[in-house]
Tab-separated table of C-alpha atoms in Angstrom:
chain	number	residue	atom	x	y	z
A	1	UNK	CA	77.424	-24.395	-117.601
A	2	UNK	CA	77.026	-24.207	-114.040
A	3	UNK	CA	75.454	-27.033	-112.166
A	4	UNK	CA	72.167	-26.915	-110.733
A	5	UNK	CA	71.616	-26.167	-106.976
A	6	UNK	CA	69.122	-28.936	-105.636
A	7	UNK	CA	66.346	-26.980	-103.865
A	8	UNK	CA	66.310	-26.727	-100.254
A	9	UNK	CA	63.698	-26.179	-97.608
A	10	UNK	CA	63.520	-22.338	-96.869
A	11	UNK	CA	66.174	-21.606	-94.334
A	12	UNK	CA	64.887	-20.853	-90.999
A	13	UNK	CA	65.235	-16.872	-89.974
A	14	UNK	CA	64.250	-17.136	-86.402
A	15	UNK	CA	67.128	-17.585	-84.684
A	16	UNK	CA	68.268	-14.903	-82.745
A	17	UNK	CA	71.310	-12.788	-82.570
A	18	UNK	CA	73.182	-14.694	-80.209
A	19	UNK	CA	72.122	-18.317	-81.618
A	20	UNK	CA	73.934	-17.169	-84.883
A	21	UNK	CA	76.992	-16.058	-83.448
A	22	UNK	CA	77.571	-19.229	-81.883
A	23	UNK	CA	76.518	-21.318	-85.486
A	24	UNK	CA	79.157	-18.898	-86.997
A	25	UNK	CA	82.151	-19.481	-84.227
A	26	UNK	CA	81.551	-23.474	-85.650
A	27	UNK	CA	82.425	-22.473	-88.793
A	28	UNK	CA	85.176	-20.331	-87.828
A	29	UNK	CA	87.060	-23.162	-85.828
A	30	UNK	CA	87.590	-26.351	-87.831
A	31	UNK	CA	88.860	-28.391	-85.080
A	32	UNK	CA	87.186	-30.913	-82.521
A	33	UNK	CA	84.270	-33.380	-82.997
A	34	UNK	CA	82.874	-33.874	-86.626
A	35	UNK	CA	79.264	-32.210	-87.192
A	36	UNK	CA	76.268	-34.271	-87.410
A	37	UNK	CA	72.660	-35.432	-86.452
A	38	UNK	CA	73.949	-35.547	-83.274
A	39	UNK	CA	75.071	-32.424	-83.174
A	40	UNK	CA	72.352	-30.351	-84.525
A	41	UNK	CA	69.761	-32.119	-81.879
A	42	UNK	CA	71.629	-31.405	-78.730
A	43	UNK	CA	72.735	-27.676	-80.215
A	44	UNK	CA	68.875	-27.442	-80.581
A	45	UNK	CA	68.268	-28.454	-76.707
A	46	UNK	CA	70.863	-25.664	-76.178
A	47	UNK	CA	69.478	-23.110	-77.633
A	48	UNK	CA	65.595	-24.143	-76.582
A	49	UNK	CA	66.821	-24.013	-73.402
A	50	UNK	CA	68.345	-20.927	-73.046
A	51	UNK	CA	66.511	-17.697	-71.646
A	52	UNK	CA	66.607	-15.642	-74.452
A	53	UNK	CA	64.774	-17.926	-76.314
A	54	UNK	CA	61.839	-17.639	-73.815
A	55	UNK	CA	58.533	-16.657	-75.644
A	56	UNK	CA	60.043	-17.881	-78.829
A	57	UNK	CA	59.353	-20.823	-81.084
A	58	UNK	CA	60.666	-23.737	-80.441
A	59	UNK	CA	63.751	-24.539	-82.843
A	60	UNK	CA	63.887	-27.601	-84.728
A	61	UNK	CA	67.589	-29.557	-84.974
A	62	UNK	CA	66.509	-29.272	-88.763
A	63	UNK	CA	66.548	-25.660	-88.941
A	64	UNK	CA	69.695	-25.708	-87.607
A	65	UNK	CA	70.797	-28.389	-90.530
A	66	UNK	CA	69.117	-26.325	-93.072
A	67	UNK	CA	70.997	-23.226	-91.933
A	68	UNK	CA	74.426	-24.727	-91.896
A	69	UNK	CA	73.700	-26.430	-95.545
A	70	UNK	CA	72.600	-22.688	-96.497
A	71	UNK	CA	76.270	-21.114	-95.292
A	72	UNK	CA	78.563	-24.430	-96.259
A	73	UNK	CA	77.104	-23.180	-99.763
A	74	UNK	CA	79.142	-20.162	-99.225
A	75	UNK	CA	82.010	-22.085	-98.251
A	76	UNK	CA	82.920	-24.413	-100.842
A	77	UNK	CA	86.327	-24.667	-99.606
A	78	UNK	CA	85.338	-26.605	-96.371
A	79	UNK	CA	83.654	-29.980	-96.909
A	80	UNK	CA	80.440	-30.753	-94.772
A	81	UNK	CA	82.188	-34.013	-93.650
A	82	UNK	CA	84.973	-32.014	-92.350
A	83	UNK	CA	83.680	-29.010	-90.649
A	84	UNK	CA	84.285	-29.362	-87.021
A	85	UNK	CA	83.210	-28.405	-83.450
A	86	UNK	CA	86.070	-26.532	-82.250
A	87	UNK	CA	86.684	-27.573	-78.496
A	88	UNK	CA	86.377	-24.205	-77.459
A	89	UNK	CA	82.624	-24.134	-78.028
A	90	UNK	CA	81.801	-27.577	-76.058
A	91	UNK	CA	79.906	-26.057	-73.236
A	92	UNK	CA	76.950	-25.156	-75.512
A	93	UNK	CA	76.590	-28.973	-76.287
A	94	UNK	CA	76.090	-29.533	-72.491
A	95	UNK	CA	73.041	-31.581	-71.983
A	96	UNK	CA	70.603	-29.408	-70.215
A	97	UNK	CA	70.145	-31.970	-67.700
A	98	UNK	CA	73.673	-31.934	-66.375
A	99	UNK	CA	72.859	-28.431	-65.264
A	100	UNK	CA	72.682	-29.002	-61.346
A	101	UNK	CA	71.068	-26.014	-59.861
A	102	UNK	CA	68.646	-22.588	-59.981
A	103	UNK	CA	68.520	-19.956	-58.154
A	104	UNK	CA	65.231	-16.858	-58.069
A	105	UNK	CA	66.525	-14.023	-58.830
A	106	UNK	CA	65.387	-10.881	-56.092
A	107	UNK	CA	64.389	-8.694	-59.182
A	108	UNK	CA	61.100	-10.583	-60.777
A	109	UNK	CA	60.887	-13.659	-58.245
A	110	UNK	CA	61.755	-15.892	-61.276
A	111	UNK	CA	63.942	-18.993	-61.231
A	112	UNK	CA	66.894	-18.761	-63.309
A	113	UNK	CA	69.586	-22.088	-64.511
A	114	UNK	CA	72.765	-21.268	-62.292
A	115	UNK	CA	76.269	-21.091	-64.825
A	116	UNK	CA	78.640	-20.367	-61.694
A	117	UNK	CA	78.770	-20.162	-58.020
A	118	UNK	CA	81.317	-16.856	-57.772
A	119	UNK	CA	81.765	-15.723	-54.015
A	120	UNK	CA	80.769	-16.267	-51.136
A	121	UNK	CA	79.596	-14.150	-47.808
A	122	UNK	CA	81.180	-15.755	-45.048
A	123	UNK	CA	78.797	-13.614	-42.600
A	124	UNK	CA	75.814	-14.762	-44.188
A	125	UNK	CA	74.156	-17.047	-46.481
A	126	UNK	CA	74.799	-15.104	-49.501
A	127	UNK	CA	76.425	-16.455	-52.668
A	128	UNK	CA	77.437	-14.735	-56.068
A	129	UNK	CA	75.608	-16.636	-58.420
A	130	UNK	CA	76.074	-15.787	-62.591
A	131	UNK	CA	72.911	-17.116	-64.734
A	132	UNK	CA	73.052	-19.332	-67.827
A	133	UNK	CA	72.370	-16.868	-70.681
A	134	UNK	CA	73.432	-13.558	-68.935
A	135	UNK	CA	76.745	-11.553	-67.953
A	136	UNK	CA	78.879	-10.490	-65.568
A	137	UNK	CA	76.338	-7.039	-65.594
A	138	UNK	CA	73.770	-8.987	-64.282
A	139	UNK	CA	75.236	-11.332	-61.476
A	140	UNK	CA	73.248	-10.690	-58.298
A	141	UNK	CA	74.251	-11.900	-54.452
A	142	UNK	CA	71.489	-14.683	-53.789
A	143	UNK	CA	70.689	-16.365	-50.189
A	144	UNK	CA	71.270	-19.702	-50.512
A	145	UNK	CA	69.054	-21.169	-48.042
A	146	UNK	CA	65.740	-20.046	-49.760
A	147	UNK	CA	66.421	-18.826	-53.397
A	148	UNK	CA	68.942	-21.837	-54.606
A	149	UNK	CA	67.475	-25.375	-55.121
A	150	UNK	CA	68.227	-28.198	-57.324
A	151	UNK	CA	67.379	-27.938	-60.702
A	152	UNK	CA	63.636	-28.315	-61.473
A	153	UNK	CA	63.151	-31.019	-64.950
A	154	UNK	CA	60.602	-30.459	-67.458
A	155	UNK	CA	58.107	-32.892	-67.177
A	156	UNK	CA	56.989	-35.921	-69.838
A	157	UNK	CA	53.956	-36.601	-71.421
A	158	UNK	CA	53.499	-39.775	-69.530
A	159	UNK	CA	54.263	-38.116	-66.305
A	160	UNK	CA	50.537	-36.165	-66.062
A	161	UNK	CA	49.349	-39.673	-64.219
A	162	UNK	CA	51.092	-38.434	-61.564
A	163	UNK	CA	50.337	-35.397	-60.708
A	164	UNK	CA	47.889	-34.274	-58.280
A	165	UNK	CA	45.944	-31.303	-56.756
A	166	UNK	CA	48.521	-29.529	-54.400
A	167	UNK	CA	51.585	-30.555	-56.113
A	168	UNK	CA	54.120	-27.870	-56.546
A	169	UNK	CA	55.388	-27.357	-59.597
A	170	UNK	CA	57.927	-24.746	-61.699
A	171	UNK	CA	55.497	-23.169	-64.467
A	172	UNK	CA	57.057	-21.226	-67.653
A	173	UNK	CA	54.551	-18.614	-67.544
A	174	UNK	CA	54.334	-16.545	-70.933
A	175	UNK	CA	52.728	-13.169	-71.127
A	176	UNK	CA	53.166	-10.175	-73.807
A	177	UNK	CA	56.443	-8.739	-72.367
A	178	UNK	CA	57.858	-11.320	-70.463
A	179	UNK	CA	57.976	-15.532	-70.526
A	180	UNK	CA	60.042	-16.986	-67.426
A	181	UNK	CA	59.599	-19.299	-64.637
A	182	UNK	CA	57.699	-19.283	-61.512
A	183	UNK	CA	56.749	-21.372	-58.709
A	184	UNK	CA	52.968	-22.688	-58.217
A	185	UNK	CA	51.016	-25.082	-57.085
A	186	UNK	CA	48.253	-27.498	-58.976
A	187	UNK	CA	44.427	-26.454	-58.331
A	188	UNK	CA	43.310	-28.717	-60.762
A	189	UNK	CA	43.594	-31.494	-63.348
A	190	UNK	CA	41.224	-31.905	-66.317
A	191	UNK	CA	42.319	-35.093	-67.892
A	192	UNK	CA	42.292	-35.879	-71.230
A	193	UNK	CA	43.139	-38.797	-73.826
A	194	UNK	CA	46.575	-37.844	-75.534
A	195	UNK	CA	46.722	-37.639	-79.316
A	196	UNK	CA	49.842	-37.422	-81.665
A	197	UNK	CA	50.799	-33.846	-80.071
A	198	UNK	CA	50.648	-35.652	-76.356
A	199	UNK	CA	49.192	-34.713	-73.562
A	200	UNK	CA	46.069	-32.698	-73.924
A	201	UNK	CA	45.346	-32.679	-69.953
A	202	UNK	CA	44.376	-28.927	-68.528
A	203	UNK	CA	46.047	-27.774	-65.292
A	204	UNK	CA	45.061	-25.468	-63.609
A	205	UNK	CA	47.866	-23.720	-61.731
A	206	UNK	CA	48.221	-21.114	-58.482
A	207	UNK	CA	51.436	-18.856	-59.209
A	208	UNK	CA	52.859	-18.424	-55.764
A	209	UNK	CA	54.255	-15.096	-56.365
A	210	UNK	CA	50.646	-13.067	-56.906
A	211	UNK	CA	48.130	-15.858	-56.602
A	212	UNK	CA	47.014	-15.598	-60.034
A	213	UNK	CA	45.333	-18.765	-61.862
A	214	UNK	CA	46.227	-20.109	-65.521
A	215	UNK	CA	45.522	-23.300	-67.475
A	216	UNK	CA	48.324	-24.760	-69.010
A	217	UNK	CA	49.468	-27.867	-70.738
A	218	UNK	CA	51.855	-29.718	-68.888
A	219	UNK	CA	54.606	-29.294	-71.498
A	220	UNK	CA	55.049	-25.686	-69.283
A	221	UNK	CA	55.489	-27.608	-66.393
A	222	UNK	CA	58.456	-28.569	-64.276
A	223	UNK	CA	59.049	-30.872	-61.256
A	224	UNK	CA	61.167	-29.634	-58.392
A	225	UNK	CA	62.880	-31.708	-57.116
A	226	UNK	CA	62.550	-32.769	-53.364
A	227	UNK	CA	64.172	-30.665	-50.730
């Protein structure tokens, strides 16, 4: 008799094309740093951070658990305990944080991570820059006085205190076709008491790009950083 199969939590089938190639190259390459907790969360903060999951859910280190549980099934052969990171694959486990720079790109006006600096104009200010989350096909030449900056950080729900009217901010603006980041600046703060979801604050932002106005929470907020 064959034994019983404990049951799971449904297996999350959100992630996208590219998110599952790189869960399958893991299982492909049994060599390097031993999965784990660990693991799943910052492979989570990967993936949420990457452009093409813009306009998506948010993905939840336990999806990622529950989908590697779900294929390890498959492959009885390979212990869980043993199944590695293969050292190949340790940029995605980058902390999102350590990325230094972003650049706007000259086709939307939207600011983009920077993966690579590639050439450089030496009559100019221009600079070959590659995006995190695209390819070679859609490198552009960017002028590094006014579109490349330091990288802007998402900001915390205790950090709505100190904002103020004026402040300009990077805001991940999400519409039908489209969810990316522009620049903007703070109009004004409708401050609220924080529950168990955090802040519940309304800001209203300026895009600087067509002068539109939204309200937003502040988890769709960035601070630049200071030039």
């Amino acid at each position: 008799m064959d034994r019983l199969r404990p049951r799971n939590r449904e297996v999350f089938s959100g992630f996208t094309n590219a998110e599952i190639e790189k869960m399958e190259n893991f299982l492909k390459e049994p060599k390097g740093v031993s999965l784990g907790r660990e693991f799943y969360q910052k492979l989570a903060g990967s993936f949420n951070r990457s452009t093409g999951r813009a306009g998506k859910p948010v993905i939840k280190w336990t999806e990622i658990e529950g989908w590697f549980q779900a294929r390890l099934q498959d492959l009885p052969q390979v212990p869980n305990s043993e199944l590695m990171i293969p050292r190949c694959m340790e940029e995605v486990m980058q902390d999102p944080s350590e990325l230094e720079f972003e650049a706007r790109s000259s086709k939307d006006g939207a600011w983009y991570d920077v993966e690579a600096f590639l050439a450089h104009r030496f009559l100019s200010t221009g600079e070959a820059v590659r995006f995190v989350g695209f390819g070679a096909e859609e490198d552009e030449w960017i002028n590094i006085r006014s579109s490349v900056r330091q990288r802007s950080i998402p900001l915390e729900n205790t950090e709505c205190s100190n904002l103020n009217v004026g402040d300009s901010v990077l805001c991940f603006q999400e519409r039908r076709d489209q969810a990316i980041y522009y620049d903007a600046q703070i109009v004004e703060i409708q401050r609220r008491m924080h529950d168990i979801r955090g802040c519940r604050c309304l800001i209203l932002i300026r895009y600087d790009h067509d002068n539109s106005e939204e309200k937003v929470r502040l988890r769709r907020l960035c601070r630049r950083a200071k030039s």
